[in-house]
């Protein structure tokens, strides 16, 4: 039985990934910050999940998680926790601290979490590191506005591409994944797809990923995307 660790699993895409991975027979380690949501807490009934507190921007919280998991192994790490950033992030309005806060969660935290948990993935036969990124960070797109969010995801993609090259000799598959425009608190009610559709697609993709796919930016439908 494979084990998957999902950050930011209290709600949205992370919560749905946790539910569906349990349904697929995986052992799930789900992280939350503060208190777990009632929906996440309810998954405990399955015995296939353990919950751990993790504030992804706090290095002591990351260290605490890694210590708590010592002796366990992880096959799949999903860096899902993310923020859209400040309401005002146009060219005219974006502010330094808010921009940096967005980078802390969306870009730097996935690297710090991956680094801290890497030793726990050494025993996996097909170790995979996934970061839920966004096409809003794609360099081939000429969309406007949302400076903090777009740049944080573009930088997350680059860090994942570099990590893919570095970890390939060790057999790790490293891919950023665009989840679609999803009906969550972040995506809003008008978004294209439900959280169930997105999570189903992401899981179909992740469960078929092998080393030959490393360094590819994927969509939730399993298509290779331009960076
Ligand atoms: N929804 C979309 O259309 C869409 C599109 C492209 C990419 N994405 C990406 O998909 C991922 C999940 O998004 P979502 O739509 O599910 O968002 P969401 O509903 O807003 O949920 C975000 C999750 O991230 C957690 N989180 C945020 N900051 C955190 C921190 N500092 N430490 C720990 N956990 C933190 C939240 O925890 P709390 O509950 O404690 O706040 C929550 O569980 C994000 O990376 C997002 O950028 C989403």
Tab-separated table of C-alpha atoms and ligand atoms in Angstrom:
chain	number	residue	atom	x	y	z
A	1	UNK	CA	0.000	0.000	0.000
A	2	UNK	CA	1.428	3.385	-1.013
A	3	UNK	CA	1.433	6.431	1.239
A	4	UNK	CA	0.628	9.937	0.036
A	5	UNK	CA	1.211	13.138	1.992
A	6	UNK	CA	-1.003	16.112	1.074
A	7	UNK	CA	-0.469	19.629	2.427
A	8	UNK	CA	-3.397	22.013	2.941
A	9	UNK	CA	-5.988	19.244	3.175
A	10	UNK	CA	-8.608	20.989	5.315
A	11	UNK	CA	-10.615	22.156	2.313
A	12	UNK	CA	-10.692	22.555	-1.452
A	13	UNK	CA	-8.559	20.407	-3.751
A	14	UNK	CA	-6.413	19.058	-0.891
A	15	UNK	CA	-9.429	17.723	1.024
A	16	UNK	CA	-10.871	16.059	-2.086
A	17	UNK	CA	-7.510	14.497	-2.954
A	18	UNK	CA	-7.364	13.052	0.583
A	19	UNK	CA	-10.885	11.575	0.258
A	20	UNK	CA	-10.217	10.062	-3.148
A	21	UNK	CA	-6.792	8.643	-2.281
A	22	UNK	CA	-8.428	6.861	0.695
A	23	UNK	CA	-11.097	5.479	-1.676
A	24	UNK	CA	-8.300	4.208	-3.936
A	25	UNK	CA	-6.752	2.264	-1.022
A	26	UNK	CA	-3.846	4.591	-0.234
A	27	UNK	CA	-2.599	5.470	3.222
A	28	UNK	CA	-2.959	9.251	3.542
A	29	UNK	CA	-1.032	11.717	5.673
A	30	UNK	CA	-2.994	14.968	5.541
A	31	UNK	CA	-1.829	18.287	6.922
A	32	UNK	CA	-3.884	21.206	8.181
A	33	UNK	CA	-3.072	24.441	9.960
A	34	UNK	CA	-4.675	25.526	13.202
A	35	UNK	CA	-7.467	22.990	13.694
A	36	UNK	CA	-8.513	20.399	11.093
A	37	UNK	CA	-11.811	21.177	9.391
A	38	UNK	CA	-14.820	19.010	10.320
A	39	UNK	CA	-14.702	17.453	6.834
A	40	UNK	CA	-11.062	16.465	7.255
A	41	UNK	CA	-11.652	15.249	10.809
A	42	UNK	CA	-14.500	13.038	9.515
A	43	UNK	CA	-12.064	11.128	7.262
A	44	UNK	CA	-10.392	9.723	10.378
A	45	UNK	CA	-13.203	7.157	10.571
A	46	UNK	CA	-11.526	5.271	7.691
A	47	UNK	CA	-8.309	4.500	9.644
A	48	UNK	CA	-6.458	5.128	6.390
A	49	UNK	CA	-5.517	8.688	7.312
A	50	UNK	CA	-3.396	10.457	9.874
A	51	UNK	CA	-3.637	14.203	10.426
A	52	UNK	CA	-0.729	16.489	11.238
A	53	UNK	CA	-0.523	20.195	11.815
A	54	UNK	CA	1.641	22.072	9.312
A	55	UNK	CA	2.017	25.779	8.687
A	56	UNK	CA	3.992	25.548	5.459
A	57	UNK	CA	5.700	28.922	5.874
A	58	UNK	CA	7.060	28.039	9.322
A	59	UNK	CA	10.328	26.105	9.254
A	60	UNK	CA	9.880	24.875	12.836
A	61	UNK	CA	6.455	23.492	11.911
A	62	UNK	CA	7.993	21.698	8.917
A	63	UNK	CA	10.744	20.301	11.160
A	64	UNK	CA	8.154	19.137	13.704
A	65	UNK	CA	6.231	17.303	10.976
A	66	UNK	CA	9.380	15.601	9.667
A	67	UNK	CA	10.254	14.469	13.219
A	68	UNK	CA	6.718	13.213	13.869
A	69	UNK	CA	6.904	11.120	10.684
A	70	UNK	CA	10.355	9.657	11.387
A	71	UNK	CA	10.364	5.914	10.700
A	72	UNK	CA	7.451	6.153	8.248
A	73	UNK	CA	7.843	6.281	4.490
A	74	UNK	CA	6.141	8.414	1.860
A	75	UNK	CA	5.669	7.433	-1.790
A	76	UNK	CA	3.929	10.572	-3.036
A	77	UNK	CA	4.271	14.118	-1.710
A	78	UNK	CA	1.667	16.623	-2.915
A	79	UNK	CA	2.498	20.258	-2.193
A	80	UNK	CA	-1.068	21.526	-2.477
A	81	UNK	CA	-1.316	24.341	0.109
A	82	UNK	CA	-1.505	27.665	-1.678
A	83	UNK	CA	-2.923	31.155	-1.577
A	84	UNK	CA	-4.224	33.516	-4.234
A	85	UNK	CA	-2.593	36.451	-2.435
A	86	UNK	CA	-3.761	39.969	-1.717
A	87	UNK	CA	-6.911	41.350	-3.327
A	88	UNK	CA	-4.905	44.215	-4.790
A	89	UNK	CA	-2.084	42.856	-6.908
A	90	UNK	CA	-2.275	44.858	-10.106
A	91	UNK	CA	0.799	46.608	-11.541
A	92	UNK	CA	-0.333	49.776	-9.774
A	93	UNK	CA	-1.265	48.209	-6.442
A	94	UNK	CA	0.918	45.165	-5.696
A	95	UNK	CA	2.859	45.646	-2.464
A	96	UNK	CA	6.135	44.127	-1.362
A	97	UNK	CA	5.060	42.372	1.843
A	98	UNK	CA	1.903	40.864	0.330
A	99	UNK	CA	3.883	39.726	-2.717
A	100	UNK	CA	6.515	38.110	-0.486
A	101	UNK	CA	3.789	36.414	1.585
A	102	UNK	CA	2.407	34.837	-1.583
A	103	UNK	CA	5.887	33.635	-2.519
A	104	UNK	CA	6.409	32.211	0.964
A	105	UNK	CA	3.377	29.910	0.606
A	106	UNK	CA	3.284	29.114	-3.117
A	107	UNK	CA	6.973	28.983	-4.016
A	108	UNK	CA	9.335	28.670	-1.056
A	109	UNK	CA	7.216	26.370	1.139
A	110	UNK	CA	6.969	23.560	-1.465
A	111	UNK	CA	10.772	23.540	-1.655
A	112	UNK	CA	11.224	23.535	2.142
A	113	UNK	CA	8.588	20.820	2.652
A	114	UNK	CA	10.059	18.675	-0.165
A	115	UNK	CA	13.557	19.048	1.298
A	116	UNK	CA	12.461	18.131	4.820
A	117	UNK	CA	10.476	15.073	3.729
A	118	UNK	CA	12.871	13.783	1.064
A	119	UNK	CA	14.647	11.351	3.447
A	120	UNK	CA	11.270	9.710	4.158
A	121	UNK	CA	10.850	8.999	0.433
A	122	UNK	CA	14.144	7.121	0.016
A	123	UNK	CA	12.522	3.688	0.367
A	124	UNK	CA	9.761	4.340	-2.184
A	125	UNK	CA	9.950	2.299	-5.402
A	126	UNK	CA	8.348	5.121	-7.424
A	127	UNK	CA	8.787	8.335	-5.411
A	128	UNK	CA	6.832	11.290	-6.786
A	129	UNK	CA	6.883	14.954	-5.753
A	130	UNK	CA	3.960	16.983	-7.079
A	131	UNK	CA	3.295	20.685	-6.620
A	132	UNK	CA	-0.188	21.938	-7.421
A	133	UNK	CA	0.778	24.895	-9.564
A	134	UNK	CA	-1.252	26.945	-12.037
A	135	UNK	CA	-1.331	27.810	-15.695
A	136	UNK	CA	-1.646	31.382	-14.437
A	137	UNK	CA	2.136	31.134	-13.969
A	138	UNK	CA	2.810	29.898	-17.510
A	139	UNK	CA	5.357	32.056	-19.323
A	140	UNK	CA	3.731	31.359	-22.702
A	141	UNK	CA	0.517	33.126	-21.595
A	142	UNK	CA	-0.012	36.844	-22.139
A	143	UNK	CA	-2.766	37.241	-19.511
A	144	UNK	CA	-2.658	40.356	-17.356
A	145	UNK	CA	-2.814	41.314	-13.677
A	146	UNK	CA	-2.473	39.077	-10.571
A	147	UNK	CA	1.255	39.798	-10.378
A	148	UNK	CA	1.915	38.145	-7.020
A	149	UNK	CA	0.039	34.916	-7.772
A	150	UNK	CA	1.281	34.531	-11.350
A	151	UNK	CA	4.939	35.118	-10.484
A	152	UNK	CA	4.748	32.817	-7.440
A	153	UNK	CA	3.478	29.946	-9.596
A	154	UNK	CA	5.938	30.681	-12.429
A	155	UNK	CA	8.756	30.494	-9.879
A	156	UNK	CA	7.288	27.321	-8.351
A	157	UNK	CA	7.306	25.753	-11.817
A	158	UNK	CA	10.953	26.681	-12.297
A	159	UNK	CA	11.964	25.273	-8.925
A	160	UNK	CA	10.138	22.032	-9.790
A	161	UNK	CA	11.897	21.833	-13.164
A	162	UNK	CA	15.300	22.261	-11.518
A	163	UNK	CA	14.447	19.735	-8.801
A	164	UNK	CA	13.297	17.248	-11.442
A	165	UNK	CA	16.738	17.344	-13.069
A	166	UNK	CA	18.539	17.093	-9.741
A	167	UNK	CA	16.490	14.180	-8.392
A	168	UNK	CA	16.238	12.178	-11.634
A	169	UNK	CA	19.412	10.186	-10.884
A	170	UNK	CA	17.814	9.162	-7.570
A	171	UNK	CA	14.668	7.903	-9.324
A	172	UNK	CA	12.306	10.692	-8.222
A	173	UNK	CA	9.528	11.896	-10.527
A	174	UNK	CA	8.963	15.614	-9.975
A	175	UNK	CA	6.072	17.418	-11.720
A	176	UNK	CA	4.027	20.583	-11.249
A	177	UNK	CA	0.327	20.048	-12.017
A	178	UNK	CA	-2.304	22.598	-13.074
A	179	UNK	CA	-5.577	21.522	-11.407
A	180	UNK	CA	-7.906	23.383	-13.788
A	181	UNK	CA	-10.059	26.331	-12.766
A	182	UNK	CA	-11.777	24.674	-9.837
A	183	UNK	CA	-14.869	25.503	-7.760
A	184	UNK	CA	-13.195	26.029	-4.379
A	185	UNK	CA	-12.933	28.991	-2.017
A	186	UNK	CA	-10.012	30.108	-4.178
A	187	UNK	CA	-11.500	29.366	-7.598
A	188	UNK	CA	-14.995	30.641	-6.810
A	189	UNK	CA	-18.408	29.286	-7.796
A	190	UNK	CA	-18.082	30.319	-11.451
A	191	UNK	CA	-15.034	28.128	-12.039
A	192	UNK	CA	-15.001	25.578	-14.895
A	193	UNK	CA	-14.880	22.293	-12.992
A	194	UNK	CA	-15.876	20.764	-9.664
A	195	UNK	CA	-13.342	19.819	-7.049
A	196	UNK	CA	-14.318	16.169	-7.607
A	197	UNK	CA	-13.496	16.379	-11.337
A	198	UNK	CA	-10.173	18.058	-10.650
A	199	UNK	CA	-9.106	15.601	-7.921
A	200	UNK	CA	-10.172	12.590	-10.009
A	201	UNK	CA	-8.045	13.800	-12.928
A	202	UNK	CA	-5.049	14.648	-10.740
A	203	UNK	CA	-5.144	11.193	-9.120
A	204	UNK	CA	-5.426	9.415	-12.496
A	205	UNK	CA	-2.345	11.343	-13.560
A	206	UNK	CA	-0.289	10.869	-10.393
A	207	UNK	CA	-0.941	7.134	-10.186
A	208	UNK	CA	0.463	6.629	-13.702
A	209	UNK	CA	3.520	8.895	-13.388
A	210	UNK	CA	6.942	7.297	-13.716
A	211	UNK	CA	10.473	8.608	-14.127
A	212	UNK	CA	10.049	9.127	-17.870
A	213	UNK	CA	7.539	11.914	-17.063
A	214	UNK	CA	9.756	13.831	-14.674
A	215	UNK	CA	10.184	17.532	-15.378
A	216	UNK	CA	6.877	17.798	-17.262
A	217	UNK	CA	4.254	20.428	-16.384
A	218	UNK	CA	0.922	18.560	-16.521
A	219	UNK	CA	-2.732	19.550	-16.578
A	220	UNK	CA	-5.295	17.790	-14.356
A	221	UNK	CA	-6.310	15.912	-17.529
A	222	UNK	CA	-2.830	14.478	-17.930
A	223	UNK	CA	-1.798	16.687	-20.865
A	224	UNK	CA	1.742	18.065	-21.020
A	225	UNK	CA	1.523	21.870	-20.818
A	226	UNK	CA	3.853	24.552	-22.068
A	227	UNK	CA	5.752	26.203	-19.225
B	1	LIG	N1	-9.051	26.609	-7.347
B	1	LIG	C1	-8.472	26.868	-8.514
B	1	LIG	O1	-9.140	27.214	-9.519
B	1	LIG	C2	-6.990	26.698	-8.677
B	1	LIG	C3	-6.441	26.909	-9.956
B	1	LIG	C4	-5.065	26.742	-10.140
B	1	LIG	C5	-4.271	26.357	-9.064
B	1	LIG	N2	-4.835	26.160	-7.828
B	1	LIG	C6	-3.934	25.749	-6.739
B	1	LIG	O2	-4.449	24.592	-6.098
B	1	LIG	C7	-4.044	24.559	-4.718
B	1	LIG	C8	-5.263	24.343	-3.840
B	1	LIG	O3	-6.166	25.406	-4.101
B	1	LIG	P1	-7.691	25.403	-3.629
B	1	LIG	O4	-8.479	25.952	-4.739
B	1	LIG	O5	-8.032	24.102	-3.010
B	1	LIG	O6	-7.601	26.535	-2.502
B	1	LIG	P2	-8.399	26.739	-1.128
B	1	LIG	O7	-9.741	26.136	-1.216
B	1	LIG	O8	-8.247	28.182	-0.840
B	1	LIG	O9	-7.533	25.869	-0.091
B	1	LIG	C9	-6.190	26.213	0.149
B	1	LIG	C10	-5.624	25.247	1.162
B	1	LIG	O10	-4.252	25.645	1.402
B	1	LIG	C11	-4.068	25.785	2.811
B	1	LIG	N3	-3.054	26.795	3.125
B	1	LIG	C12	-2.969	28.065	2.669
B	1	LIG	N4	-1.921	28.697	3.216
B	1	LIG	C13	-1.326	27.795	4.035
B	1	LIG	C14	-0.209	27.845	4.898
B	1	LIG	N5	0.515	28.955	5.031
B	1	LIG	N6	0.130	26.726	5.592
B	1	LIG	C15	-0.601	25.599	5.473
B	1	LIG	N7	-1.684	25.490	4.690
B	1	LIG	C16	-2.044	26.579	3.983
B	1	LIG	C17	-5.436	26.221	3.334
B	1	LIG	O11	-5.506	26.021	4.721
B	1	LIG	P3	-6.607	26.816	5.629
B	1	LIG	O12	-7.888	26.060	5.429
B	1	LIG	O13	-6.027	26.729	6.992
B	1	LIG	O14	-6.661	28.221	5.100
B	1	LIG	C18	-6.345	25.320	2.514
B	1	LIG	O15	-6.413	24.039	3.092
B	1	LIG	C19	-3.324	25.887	-4.474
B	1	LIG	O16	-1.934	25.700	-4.549
B	1	LIG	C20	-3.803	26.766	-5.612
B	1	LIG	O17	-2.907	27.797	-5.934
B	1	LIG	C21	-6.165	26.316	-7.611
